[in-house]
Coordinates of C-alpha atoms in Angstrom, one line a residue:
M1 CA 0.0 0.0 0.0
D2 CA 1.5 3.4 -1.0
S3 CA 1.0 6.7 0.7
T4 CA -1.8 7.7 -1.7
T5 CA -4.1 4.9 -0.5
L6 CA -3.4 5.3 3.3
P7 CA -6.0 6.8 5.6
P8 CA -5.8 10.5 6.2
P9 CA -3.6 11.8 9.0
A10 CA -4.7 11.1 12.5
F11 CA -5.6 14.7 13.1
V12 CA -6.6 17.4 10.6
P13 CA -6.0 20.8 12.0
F14 CA -8.9 23.3 11.8
I15 CA -8.7 27.0 11.4
P16 CA -8.6 28.4 14.9
R17 CA -10.9 31.2 16.0
D18 CA -8.8 32.5 18.8
G19 CA -5.2 31.8 17.5
F20 CA -5.1 28.3 19.0
D21 CA -6.0 24.9 17.5
T22 CA -6.9 23.6 20.9
D23 CA -6.4 24.7 24.5
V24 CA -4.4 21.8 25.8
I25 CA -2.4 19.1 24.1
V26 CA -1.9 15.9 26.1
V27 CA 0.9 13.5 25.1
G28 CA 0.1 10.0 26.3
V29 CA -3.3 8.3 26.9
G30 CA -2.4 6.1 29.9
P31 CA -4.0 6.6 33.3
A32 CA -2.6 10.2 33.6
G33 CA -3.2 11.3 30.1
G34 CA -6.6 9.7 29.9
T35 CA -7.7 11.3 33.1
A36 CA -6.4 14.7 32.0
A37 CA -8.3 14.4 28.7
L38 CA -11.5 13.3 30.4
A39 CA -11.4 16.0 33.1
L40 CA -10.5 18.8 30.8
A41 CA -13.3 17.8 28.3
T42 CA -15.7 17.6 31.3
Y43 CA -14.8 21.1 32.3
G44 CA -15.5 22.4 28.8
V45 CA -11.8 22.9 27.8
R46 CA -10.7 22.0 24.2
V47 CA -8.2 19.1 24.5
H48 CA -6.3 17.0 22.0
A49 CA -4.7 13.8 23.4
V50 CA -2.2 11.9 21.3
T51 CA -0.3 8.6 21.4
M52 CA 2.1 7.1 18.9
F53 CA 0.6 3.7 19.5
P54 CA -2.4 2.2 17.6
G55 CA -4.4 1.4 20.7
V56 CA -4.5 1.2 24.5
A57 CA -2.2 -0.7 26.8
N58 CA -1.6 -4.3 25.6
S59 CA -0.5 -5.7 29.0
P60 CA -2.2 -5.7 32.4
R61 CA 0.4 -3.6 34.1
A62 CA -1.4 -1.2 36.5
H63 CA -4.4 -2.8 38.3
I64 CA -4.8 -1.8 41.9
T65 CA -7.2 1.2 42.0
N66 CA -7.3 2.7 45.4
Q67 CA -10.0 4.7 47.1
R68 CA -8.7 8.1 46.1
A69 CA -8.4 7.1 42.5
V70 CA -12.0 5.7 42.5
E71 CA -13.1 9.0 44.1
V72 CA -11.6 10.8 41.1
L73 CA -13.6 8.4 38.8
R74 CA -16.7 9.1 40.9
D75 CA -16.3 12.9 40.5
L76 CA -15.9 12.5 36.8
G77 CA -19.0 10.3 36.6
I78 CA -17.5 7.0 35.5
E79 CA -17.1 5.0 38.8
N80 CA -20.1 2.7 38.0
E81 CA -18.8 2.0 34.6
A82 CA -15.3 1.1 36.0
R83 CA -16.9 -1.3 38.5
K84 CA -18.5 -3.3 35.7
Y85 CA -15.1 -4.3 34.4
A86 CA -13.1 -4.6 37.7
T87 CA -12.5 -7.5 40.1
P88 CA -14.7 -6.5 43.1
W89 CA -13.1 -5.4 46.3
D90 CA -14.1 -8.5 48.3
Q91 CA -12.3 -10.7 45.8
M92 CA -9.0 -8.9 46.1
G93 CA -7.5 -10.3 49.0
D94 CA -6.5 -13.0 51.3
T95 CA -2.9 -12.7 50.0
L96 CA -1.1 -16.0 50.4
F97 CA 2.5 -16.7 51.2
T98 CA 2.9 -20.3 50.3
T99 CA 5.2 -23.0 48.9
S100 CA 3.0 -23.2 45.8
L101 CA -0.5 -22.3 45.0
A102 CA -1.5 -25.9 45.6
G103 CA 1.1 -26.4 48.4
E104 CA 1.5 -25.6 52.0
E105 CA 0.6 -22.1 53.3
I106 CA 3.1 -20.4 55.5
V107 CA 1.3 -17.2 56.4
R108 CA -1.6 -15.2 55.0
L109 CA -2.4 -11.5 55.0
Q110 CA -5.8 -9.8 54.6
T111 CA -5.0 -7.0 52.1
W112 CA -6.4 -3.8 50.6
G113 CA -8.6 -3.2 53.6
T114 CA -10.6 -6.3 53.2
G115 CA -9.7 -7.8 56.6
D116 CA -11.6 -7.6 59.8
R117 CA -9.1 -5.3 61.4
R118 CA -9.2 -2.7 58.7
F119 CA -12.4 -2.9 56.7
G120 CA -14.1 -0.4 59.0
D121 CA -11.3 2.1 58.5
Y122 CA -11.7 1.9 54.8
L123 CA -15.5 2.3 55.0
N124 CA -15.1 5.3 57.2
G125 CA -12.5 6.9 54.9
S126 CA -14.3 7.0 51.6
P127 CA -17.6 6.4 49.8
C128 CA -15.7 4.3 47.4
G129 CA -14.3 0.8 47.7
M130 CA -11.1 -0.3 46.1
L131 CA -11.1 -2.0 42.6
D132 CA -8.7 -4.2 40.7
L133 CA -8.9 -2.8 37.2
P134 CA -6.1 -3.7 34.8
Q135 CA -4.8 -0.8 32.7
P136 CA -6.1 -2.3 29.4
L137 CA -9.6 -2.0 30.8
M138 CA -9.1 1.3 32.5
E139 CA -7.7 3.2 29.5
P140 CA -10.7 2.6 27.2
I141 CA -13.1 3.8 29.8
L142 CA -11.2 7.1 30.2
I143 CA -10.8 7.6 26.5
K144 CA -14.3 6.7 25.5
N145 CA -15.8 9.1 28.0
A146 CA -13.3 11.8 27.1
T147 CA -14.3 11.7 23.5
E148 CA -18.0 11.6 24.2
R149 CA -17.5 14.9 26.1
G150 CA -15.6 16.6 23.3
A151 CA -11.9 15.6 23.6
V152 CA -10.1 14.8 20.4
V153 CA -8.0 11.6 20.7
S154 CA -5.4 10.6 18.0
F155 CA -3.7 7.3 17.9
N156 CA -0.7 6.6 15.6
T157 CA 0.4 10.2 16.3
E158 CA 4.0 10.6 17.4
Y159 CA 5.0 13.6 19.4
L160 CA 8.2 15.2 17.8
D161 CA 9.0 18.4 19.7
H162 CA 7.7 21.7 20.8
T163 CA 8.5 25.4 21.2
Q164 CA 6.9 27.6 23.7
D165 CA 6.6 31.3 24.0
E166 CA 4.8 33.8 26.2
D167 CA 1.4 33.1 24.8
G168 CA 1.4 29.4 24.0
V169 CA 3.0 26.2 22.7
T170 CA 3.6 25.0 19.2
V171 CA 3.8 21.2 19.0
R172 CA 5.0 19.1 16.0
F173 CA 3.6 15.6 15.3
R174 CA 4.2 12.9 12.8
D175 CA 1.5 10.5 11.6
V176 CA 3.0 7.1 12.1
R177 CA 1.1 5.6 9.2
T178 CA 1.9 8.2 6.5
G179 CA 4.9 10.0 7.8
H180 CA 3.0 13.3 7.5
V181 CA 4.4 16.0 9.8
F182 CA 2.1 18.7 11.1
S183 CA 1.9 21.3 13.8
Q184 CA -0.7 22.4 16.3
R185 CA -0.9 25.5 18.5
A186 CA -2.1 25.2 22.1
R187 CA -2.1 27.2 25.3
Y188 CA -0.6 24.3 27.3
L189 CA 1.2 21.1 26.7
L190 CA 1.0 18.1 29.1
G191 CA 3.8 15.5 29.0
F192 CA 2.2 12.4 30.4
D193 CA 4.3 10.2 28.1
G194 CA 5.6 7.6 30.5
A195 CA 8.8 6.6 32.2
R196 CA 10.9 7.4 29.1
S197 CA 9.3 10.8 28.8
K198 CA 10.7 12.8 25.9
I199 CA 9.0 15.9 27.1
A200 CA 10.5 15.7 30.6
E201 CA 13.9 15.4 29.0
E202 CA 13.3 18.3 26.6
I203 CA 12.3 20.8 29.3
G204 CA 15.2 19.6 31.5
L205 CA 13.3 18.4 34.5
P206 CA 15.7 17.5 37.3
F207 CA 15.6 14.0 38.7
E208 CA 16.9 12.2 41.8
G209 CA 17.5 8.5 42.0
E210 CA 18.4 5.6 39.7
L211 CA 16.9 3.5 37.0
A212 CA 16.9 -0.2 36.3
R213 CA 18.4 -1.4 39.6
A214 CA 16.8 -4.8 39.5
G215 CA 14.9 -7.0 36.9
T216 CA 11.8 -9.1 36.9
A217 CA 10.4 -11.6 34.3
Y218 CA 6.7 -11.3 33.7
I219 CA 4.6 -14.0 31.9
L220 CA 1.0 -13.6 31.0
F221 CA -0.8 -16.9 30.7
N222 CA -4.2 -18.6 30.6
A223 CA -5.0 -21.5 32.9
D224 CA -8.0 -22.3 35.0
L225 CA -6.8 -22.2 38.7
S226 CA -10.3 -21.9 40.2
R227 CA -9.9 -25.0 42.4
H228 CA -7.0 -23.4 44.1
V229 CA -8.4 -19.9 44.6
E230 CA -12.3 -19.8 44.7
H231 CA -12.4 -20.8 48.4
R232 CA -9.8 -18.2 49.4
P233 CA -10.1 -15.4 46.7
S234 CA -7.2 -13.1 46.2
I235 CA -5.5 -11.4 43.3
L236 CA -2.0 -12.0 44.7
H237 CA -0.1 -15.1 45.7
W238 CA 3.5 -15.1 46.8
I239 CA 5.4 -18.3 46.3
F240 CA 8.4 -19.4 48.5
N241 CA 10.3 -21.5 46.0
S242 CA 14.0 -22.1 45.5
K243 CA 13.5 -21.8 41.7
A244 CA 12.0 -18.3 42.0
G245 CA 13.9 -16.9 45.0
F246 CA 16.2 -14.3 43.5
G247 CA 16.4 -10.7 44.4
E248 CA 15.0 -8.3 47.1
I249 CA 11.6 -9.9 47.2
G250 CA 13.0 -13.4 46.8
M251 CA 9.6 -15.0 46.0
G252 CA 7.7 -15.9 42.9
L253 CA 4.4 -14.3 42.1
L254 CA 1.0 -15.4 40.7
R255 CA -1.3 -12.5 40.1
A256 CA -4.9 -13.0 38.9
I257 CA -5.9 -10.9 35.9
K258 CA -9.2 -12.5 35.0
P259 CA -10.4 -14.4 38.1
W260 CA -9.5 -17.2 37.9
T261 CA -8.5 -18.1 34.4
Q262 CA -5.8 -15.5 33.3
W263 CA -2.7 -14.9 35.3
I264 CA 0.7 -13.3 35.5
A265 CA 3.7 -15.3 36.8
G266 CA 6.7 -13.2 37.9
W267 CA 10.1 -13.8 39.3
G268 CA 13.3 -11.8 39.7
F269 CA 16.5 -12.4 37.7
D270 CA 20.1 -11.5 37.9
M271 CA 20.7 -8.5 35.6
A272 CA 24.4 -9.1 35.6
A273 CA 23.9 -12.4 33.9
G274 CA 21.9 -10.9 31.1
E275 CA 18.3 -11.5 30.0
P276 CA 16.7 -14.6 31.6
D277 CA 15.9 -17.7 29.6
L278 CA 12.2 -17.2 28.7
S279 CA 11.9 -20.1 26.2
D280 CA 8.4 -21.7 26.2
D281 CA 9.5 -24.9 28.0
V282 CA 11.4 -23.1 30.7
V283 CA 8.5 -20.7 31.3
R284 CA 5.9 -23.5 31.4
R285 CA 8.0 -25.5 33.8
Q286 CA 8.4 -22.5 36.1
I287 CA 4.6 -21.7 36.1
R288 CA 3.8 -25.3 37.0
T289 CA 6.3 -25.1 39.8
L290 CA 4.7 -22.0 41.2
V291 CA 1.2 -23.5 40.9
G292 CA 2.3 -26.8 42.2
D293 CA 0.8 -28.8 39.4
P294 CA 3.2 -30.6 37.1
D295 CA 0.4 -31.5 34.6
L296 CA -1.2 -28.0 34.4
E297 CA -2.4 -27.0 30.9
V298 CA -0.8 -23.6 30.3
E299 CA -1.5 -21.2 27.4
L300 CA 1.3 -18.6 27.1
V301 CA 0.0 -15.2 26.0
S302 CA 3.1 -12.9 26.3
K303 CA 6.6 -12.8 27.9
S304 CA 8.5 -9.7 28.9
C305 CA 11.0 -8.2 31.4
W306 CA 10.7 -5.0 33.4
Y307 CA 13.2 -3.2 35.6
V308 CA 13.0 -1.6 39.0
N309 CA 13.3 2.2 39.0
Q310 CA 13.8 4.5 41.9
Q311 CA 13.6 8.0 40.5
H312 CA 11.5 11.1 41.0
A313 CA 11.4 14.6 39.5
L314 CA 12.1 17.6 41.7
N315 CA 10.1 19.9 39.4
Y316 CA 7.1 19.1 37.2
Q317 CA 6.7 22.2 35.1
V318 CA 8.5 24.7 32.9
G319 CA 6.5 27.6 31.6
R320 CA 3.5 26.3 29.8
V321 CA 4.6 22.7 29.8
F322 CA 3.7 20.3 32.6
C323 CA 4.6 16.6 33.2
G324 CA 2.9 14.0 35.3
G325 CA 2.4 10.3 35.9
D326 CA 5.3 7.9 35.2
A327 CA 7.2 10.7 33.5
V328 CA 8.0 12.2 36.9
H329 CA 7.8 9.3 39.4
R330 CA 9.4 6.1 38.3
H331 CA 9.3 3.1 40.7
P332 CA 8.4 -0.6 41.0
P333 CA 4.8 -1.6 41.3
S334 CA 4.9 -2.6 45.0
S335 CA 2.2 -0.9 47.0
G336 CA 0.1 -0.4 43.9
L337 CA 0.6 3.4 43.9
G338 CA 1.7 4.3 40.3
S339 CA -1.4 4.6 38.3
N340 CA -3.3 5.9 41.3
T341 CA -0.8 8.7 41.7
S342 CA -0.8 9.4 38.0
I343 CA -4.6 9.8 38.0
Q344 CA -4.3 12.2 40.9
D345 CA -1.6 14.2 39.2
A346 CA -3.9 14.8 36.2
F347 CA -6.9 15.6 38.4
N348 CA -4.9 18.1 40.4
L349 CA -3.7 19.9 37.2
A350 CA -6.9 19.7 35.1
W351 CA -9.1 22.0 37.2
K352 CA -6.3 24.6 37.5
I353 CA -5.8 24.7 33.7
A354 CA -9.6 24.9 33.2
F355 CA -9.9 27.8 35.6
V356 CA -7.0 29.7 33.9
V357 CA -8.3 29.0 30.4
K358 CA -11.8 30.2 31.4
G359 CA -10.5 33.3 33.1
H360 CA -11.6 32.2 36.6
A361 CA -8.0 32.3 37.9
G362 CA -4.7 33.9 37.2
S363 CA -1.9 31.9 35.6
G364 CA -0.1 31.9 39.0
L365 CA -2.6 29.2 40.1
L366 CA -0.6 26.8 37.9
D367 CA 2.5 27.4 39.9
S368 CA 0.9 25.3 42.7
Y369 CA 1.1 22.1 40.7
T370 CA 4.7 21.2 41.5
P371 CA 4.7 22.0 45.2
E372 CA 1.6 20.0 45.7
R373 CA 2.4 16.9 43.6
A374 CA 6.2 16.6 43.7
P375 CA 6.3 15.7 47.4
V376 CA 3.7 13.0 46.7
G377 CA 5.8 11.6 43.9
K378 CA 8.9 11.5 46.0
Q379 CA 6.9 9.7 48.8
I380 CA 5.5 7.0 46.6
V381 CA 8.8 6.2 44.9
A382 CA 10.4 5.8 48.3
R383 CA 7.5 3.7 49.6
A384 CA 7.3 1.4 46.6
N385 CA 11.1 0.6 46.8
Q386 CA 11.0 0.2 50.6
S387 CA 8.1 -2.3 50.2
R388 CA 10.4 -4.5 48.2
R389 CA 13.1 -4.4 50.9
D390 CA 10.5 -5.2 53.6
Y391 CA 10.0 -8.7 52.2
A392 CA 13.4 -9.8 53.7
G393 CA 11.9 -10.7 57.1
L394 CA 9.4 -13.1 55.5
R395 CA 12.4 -15.2 54.3
E396 CA 14.4 -15.3 57.5
W397 CA 13.5 -18.9 58.2
F398 CA 15.1 -20.1 54.9
V399 CA 18.2 -22.3 55.4
A400 CA 20.6 -20.5 53.2
D401 CA 23.3 -23.2 52.9
S402 CA 20.9 -26.0 52.0
D403 CA 20.2 -27.5 48.6
D404 CA 16.5 -26.8 49.3
P405 CA 16.3 -23.7 51.6
V406 CA 12.5 -23.8 51.7
R407 CA 12.1 -27.5 52.6
D408 CA 14.8 -27.3 55.3
G409 CA 13.6 -24.0 56.5
L410 CA 10.1 -25.2 57.0
A411 CA 11.4 -28.0 59.2
K412 CA 13.1 -25.4 61.4
L413 CA 10.0 -23.1 61.4
K414 CA 7.9 -26.0 62.7
E415 CA 10.2 -27.0 65.5
A416 CA 8.8 -27.3 69.0
S417 CA 11.9 -25.5 70.4
P418 CA 13.0 -22.1 71.5
E419 CA 14.5 -21.6 68.1
G420 CA 11.3 -22.5 66.4
V421 CA 9.3 -20.1 68.6
A422 CA 11.8 -17.3 67.9
L423 CA 11.6 -17.9 64.1
R424 CA 7.8 -17.9 64.2
E425 CA 7.8 -14.7 66.3
R426 CA 10.0 -12.9 63.8
L427 CA 7.9 -14.2 60.9
Y428 CA 4.7 -12.7 62.3
Q429 CA 6.5 -9.4 62.9
A430 CA 7.6 -9.4 59.3
L431 CA 4.0 -10.1 58.2
E432 CA 2.8 -7.2 60.3
L433 CA 5.3 -4.9 58.6
K434 CA 3.7 -5.7 55.2
N435 CA 0.7 -3.7 56.3
T436 CA 2.7 -0.7 55.1
E437 CA 2.3 -2.1 51.6
F438 CA -1.0 -3.9 51.5
N439 CA -3.1 -1.9 54.0
A440 CA -1.4 1.5 53.7
H441 CA -4.5 3.6 54.0
G442 CA -2.5 6.6 55.1
V443 CA -0.1 6.5 52.2
E444 CA -3.1 6.5 49.9
L445 CA -5.2 9.2 51.6
N446 CA -3.1 11.3 54.0
Q447 CA -1.6 13.7 51.4
R448 CA -1.3 17.3 52.7
Y449 CA -0.8 20.0 50.1
E450 CA 1.3 23.1 50.7
S451 CA 1.3 25.8 48.0
D452 CA 0.0 29.3 47.3
A453 CA -3.4 27.7 46.3
I454 CA -3.8 26.7 50.0
V455 CA -4.4 29.4 52.6
T456 CA -2.1 28.5 55.5
E457 CA -3.6 28.8 59.0
T458 CA -1.7 30.8 61.6
G459 CA -1.8 30.5 65.3
I460 CA -2.7 26.8 65.5
E461 CA -0.6 23.8 66.5
P462 CA 1.0 21.8 63.7
E463 CA -0.9 18.6 62.9
S464 CA 0.2 15.6 64.8
F465 CA -0.6 12.0 63.8
T466 CA -1.9 9.8 66.6
R467 CA -1.3 6.5 64.6
D468 CA 1.1 5.4 61.9
R469 CA 0.7 8.0 59.2
E470 CA 1.4 5.4 56.4
V471 CA -1.0 2.7 57.7
Y472 CA -3.9 4.8 59.0
L473 CA -6.0 7.6 57.5
Q474 CA -6.3 10.7 59.7
A475 CA -9.0 12.8 58.2
T476 CA -9.1 16.5 58.9
T477 CA -10.6 19.8 57.6
R478 CA -7.2 21.6 57.9
P479 CA -6.3 23.4 54.7
G480 CA -4.3 21.2 52.4
A481 CA -6.1 18.0 53.4
K482 CA -8.7 16.2 51.4
L483 CA -12.3 16.9 52.6
P484 CA -13.3 14.1 55.0
H485 CA -15.9 11.7 53.9
T486 CA -19.0 11.1 55.9
W487 CA -22.6 10.4 54.9
L488 CA -25.2 13.1 54.6
V489 CA -28.8 12.6 53.4
G490 CA -30.1 14.0 50.1
P491 CA -33.5 15.5 49.2
D492 CA -35.0 12.0 48.4
G493 CA -33.7 10.5 51.6
T494 CA -30.8 8.6 50.0
R495 CA -27.3 8.9 51.5
T496 CA -24.9 11.2 49.8
S497 CA -21.2 11.6 50.7
T498 CA -19.7 15.0 51.6
L499 CA -17.5 14.3 48.6
D500 CA -20.6 14.2 46.4
V501 CA -21.7 17.8 47.3
V502 CA -18.3 19.3 46.3
G503 CA -16.2 19.0 43.2
K504 CA -17.6 18.6 39.7
G505 CA -15.3 21.3 38.3
V506 CA -16.2 24.2 40.7
L507 CA -15.2 25.5 44.1
T508 CA -17.5 24.9 47.0
L509 CA -18.2 27.0 50.0
L510 CA -19.3 24.6 52.8
T511 CA -21.0 25.9 55.9
G512 CA -23.8 25.1 58.3
L513 CA -27.3 26.4 59.1
G514 CA -25.7 29.0 61.3
G515 CA -23.5 30.2 58.4
Q516 CA -26.1 32.3 56.5
A517 CA -23.6 35.2 56.4
W518 CA -21.3 33.1 54.3
K519 CA -24.2 32.1 52.0
R520 CA -25.1 35.7 51.5
A521 CA -21.5 36.6 50.8
A522 CA -21.2 34.0 48.1
Q523 CA -24.5 35.2 46.6
K524 CA -23.2 38.8 46.5
L525 CA -20.0 37.7 44.7
D526 CA -22.1 35.8 42.2
L527 CA -19.2 33.8 40.7
P528 CA -20.0 31.0 38.3
L529 CA -17.0 29.1 39.7
L530 CA -18.4 29.0 43.2
R531 CA -21.3 27.0 44.7
T532 CA -22.5 27.1 48.3
V533 CA -23.6 24.1 50.3
V534 CA -25.3 24.6 53.6
V535 CA -25.2 21.4 55.7
G536 CA -28.6 21.2 57.2
E537 CA -30.5 22.5 54.2
P538 CA -32.3 20.1 51.8
G539 CA -29.8 18.1 49.8
A540 CA -27.2 18.0 52.6
I541 CA -29.0 17.0 55.9
D542 CA -26.8 15.7 58.7
P543 CA -29.2 13.4 60.6
Y544 CA -26.4 11.1 61.9
G545 CA -24.5 14.1 63.3
N546 CA -21.4 12.8 61.5
W547 CA -20.5 16.1 59.9
H548 CA -21.0 17.8 63.2
R549 CA -18.6 15.4 64.8
I550 CA -15.7 15.7 62.2
R551 CA -16.0 19.2 60.8
E552 CA -13.5 20.8 63.3
I553 CA -15.1 24.3 62.7
H554 CA -18.0 26.1 64.2
E555 CA -21.4 25.6 62.5
A556 CA -21.2 29.2 61.4
G557 CA -17.6 28.8 60.2
A558 CA -16.8 27.9 56.6
L559 CA -14.6 25.7 54.4
L560 CA -13.6 26.5 50.8
V561 CA -13.2 23.2 48.9
R562 CA -11.4 23.0 45.6
P563 CA -12.7 21.1 42.6
D564 CA -10.3 18.3 43.4
G565 CA -11.8 17.8 46.8
Y566 CA -8.9 19.4 48.8
I567 CA -9.6 22.1 51.3
A568 CA -8.1 25.5 50.2
W569 CA -9.1 27.6 53.3
R570 CA -11.2 27.4 56.4
H571 CA -12.6 29.9 58.9
V572 CA -12.9 28.0 62.2
P573 CA -14.8 30.5 64.4
A574 CA -18.4 31.7 63.7
V575 CA -19.1 34.7 61.5
W576 CA -22.4 36.4 61.8
D577 CA -21.7 39.7 60.0
D578 CA -22.2 39.8 56.2
A579 CA -19.4 42.3 55.6
E580 CA -16.9 40.2 57.6
A581 CA -17.9 37.1 55.7
L582 CA -17.6 38.9 52.3
D583 CA -14.2 40.2 53.2
Q584 CA -12.8 36.9 54.5
L585 CA -14.2 34.9 51.6
G586 CA -12.9 37.5 49.0
Q587 CA -9.4 37.4 50.4
A588 CA -9.3 33.6 50.4
L589 CA -10.6 33.4 46.9
G590 CA -8.1 36.0 45.7
Q591 CA -5.1 34.0 47.1
V592 CA -6.3 30.6 45.9
L593 CA -7.1 31.8 42.4
A594 CA -4.1 34.1 42.1
R595 CA -6.4 37.0 41.0
P596 CA -8.4 39.6 43.0
V597 CA -12.0 38.6 43.2
R598 CA -13.1 41.9 41.6
D599 CA -11.3 40.9 38.4
L600 CA -12.7 37.4 38.1
G601 CA -16.1 38.2 36.5
E602 CA -14.6 40.7 34.0
A603 CA -11.8 38.3 33.0
A604 CA -14.2 35.4 32.4
A605 CA -16.4 37.6 30.3
Q606 CA -13.4 38.4 28.0
R607 CA -12.7 34.7 27.2
P608 CA -13.7 33.6 23.7
A609 CA -16.9 31.6 23.5
Y610 CA -16.7 28.2 22.0
S611 CA -18.2 24.8 22.6
T612 CA -16.8 21.3 22.5
R613 CA -18.5 18.6 20.4
P614 CA -18.4 14.9 20.8
V615 CA -15.9 13.2 18.5
P616 CA -16.7 9.5 17.7
I617 CA -13.7 7.2 18.1
T618 CA -13.0 3.5 18.1
V619 CA -10.5 2.5 20.7
P620 CA -8.3 -0.5 19.5
Q621 CA -7.5 -3.1 22.2
A622 CA -3.9 -3.7 21.5
R623 CA -0.6 -1.9 21.5
P624 CA 2.8 -3.0 20.3
E625 CA 5.2 -4.8 22.7
D626 CA 7.7 -2.0 22.4
R627 CA 5.5 0.4 24.4
D628 CA 7.2 2.2 27.2
N629 CA 8.0 -0.5 29.8
A630 CA 6.6 1.5 32.7
T631 CA 5.1 -0.7 35.4
S632 CA 3.8 1.7 38.0
G633 CA 0.6 0.8 39.8
V634 CA 1.0 -2.9 39.3
T635 CA 1.2 -4.7 42.6
A636 CA 3.8 -7.4 41.9
Q637 CA 7.3 -8.4 42.4

C-alpha cells in the first residue's frame, strides 16, 4: 500500500478562531493522560490527546485502583462504569505466602482493607471501595468518556518536539502511518508520556535516584486455577520457592488478571547475567512449579521483562509545559501506587488549567502544581522501593546453605523448640510490617498540600498524627487536606457523601445552618465558579450528626473546597456579620485563584466563546510490545 491509499492523517488541524487549534495538548493516553483528557473535556476545555501507538495498553500492568483514584472516577461520573469491568473489592485479598498455589501455606495477610481489622477504617474513609482494574480495561473507559465529552484523541500520532513562548506552545507531530508531519498550536502542553518521557527530557526536569536497579520476568498466561483460589479469593499469591527466589523480594508471584483463568507469573532475575531464559519450555515449567501442578495446561500469552526504578522529578513544570504520571515518578509496582498517583496528578492539574483558560483564575494558580504533587511523587517512589526491601523478614526462616532452603527452613520453622518459637515470632513481625504495603490507607489518603493555592492557617498547633501515618488515615478539615468523607442525606432520603456535594469542576463554600452570612457573601460575589452548600438544608442534611462530629469548625464557620476535593481555606470560628464574611471569603478566593475577586467576572467575560463537540472514536484493544516499559501501579514483584 503506497501513501496515496493510506487513511488520512490522525488529526486534521482546523482554522482556529482564537489563535489556538486547541487549548491543551496531552501526550500519552495512559491513566494520567486519559484522566487529563476526560477531566478537561468535562470542564469544557478543548483538549487534544495523542499517542504514537495504535491502541491502548496491551499488557495488564497497572491494576490496583485505590479509594482516592476511585473518588476521582466518581467525581468524573465513571465510577459505576469502571466497576463493571473490575474485580470486586471483596475478591482482592487474602494474600497467600505459600510454597506453591497448591502447596503448604506459610502465612496469610488480609490485604487492601478487606480484613476484619481494617475494613471499617476503609469504609469510614471514603464512599468508594477499592477496585482491581487492569490498565487495558481502565484506559478505554477514560478515553471513551473523554471523546464523548468533546476531547479529540489521536492514535498513531507521534510527538516530535515543541517550542513555547509567552502566549502558547507550538507542537509538532508525525502521523506514524503516513509520515505526514504537522503542527498544532495550544495554550498548554501536558507531557504524560511515560517513564521514558521525551517531554520531561526536553524541558530539562531535574531527577533524583536511579533507573533499572533490578529486573523481573513477567509471563501472562491462561490457565484455570479456580480450584486453588475460589475458596480463598485473592488477586496476589507469593510463592516461597528455590527456583524463584532471586532478588530483594525473593519469591515468585502469581497474580490474577481475570479471576480465575488468566494470570501473571513473575520472578526476579540477575541482571548481571543478562536476559533470563524465557523459552516456552522453561516458562511453562516455572509456572507449573509456582502453581504446584506438574500437569497443568498452560497457554502462554506474552513474555516480557521489566526493571525496578527509583527516581523522581524535583520539578514538574517549565512555563506552559507540565509533566505528570510515570514521566515524573518512576518506581516498582509494589504498594500499587503508580497509576493511582498518575490519575491524581492529572486531576490536580486539570481543574487549574480549566480555571485559567476560562479566566476564573490567574496563571499563578498553575505554579501550585509542582509544590503539591512533587512531594507525593517522592513519597510513593520511596514507599514502593521500601516495600520490596521489607520482604526480607518473611524469608528469614530459609536455610541458606541448603540445597533446598524452603524445605529445610520449613522444618526449622515448625520445630517445638525455643529456636522455632523465635523464628515464628519474627515471621509474624515481618508479616505485620507488610501492612505498610498492603493496608497502607494513610499512604493513599493522607496527602497534605502546601502551596499558594492553600491558605495557611496561623496560630494553630501543627498537625500531629496519633497513629502510623502510612498505615492509617487521619481525616481533617485543615487546609491542604482532602475533605473528610461522611454520609449526609439528600432530598430524596438517600445517602450522599460529603465528597458528592463538592467537586464537579467548581469551588464549594461549605458551611452550616448558622452560616447564613457566608451564604449571602457568596450570593453577592455571584461567581460561576463557586457553589454554596449549607449542611442542614435540603440536599445536605446531617441526621447522623457525623459532619457535626468531624468538621472541626463552628457551624457558622466555613470551608472553601477546591474542585479536586482538597480544602483550600477554612474559617474556624463563627461569623455572623455579612461584611466580615464577604471580606474573608474574598481574600481567600483571591489568594487561591491568584487573582483579585473583583477581576474574576470581567476576566471570564473576555474569554472567547466556543463549545466542544463529541468526536466519535473507536479504541483499539492492542498496542505494540515496544510500548514504554513502565510498570507503575502494578502490585507485583
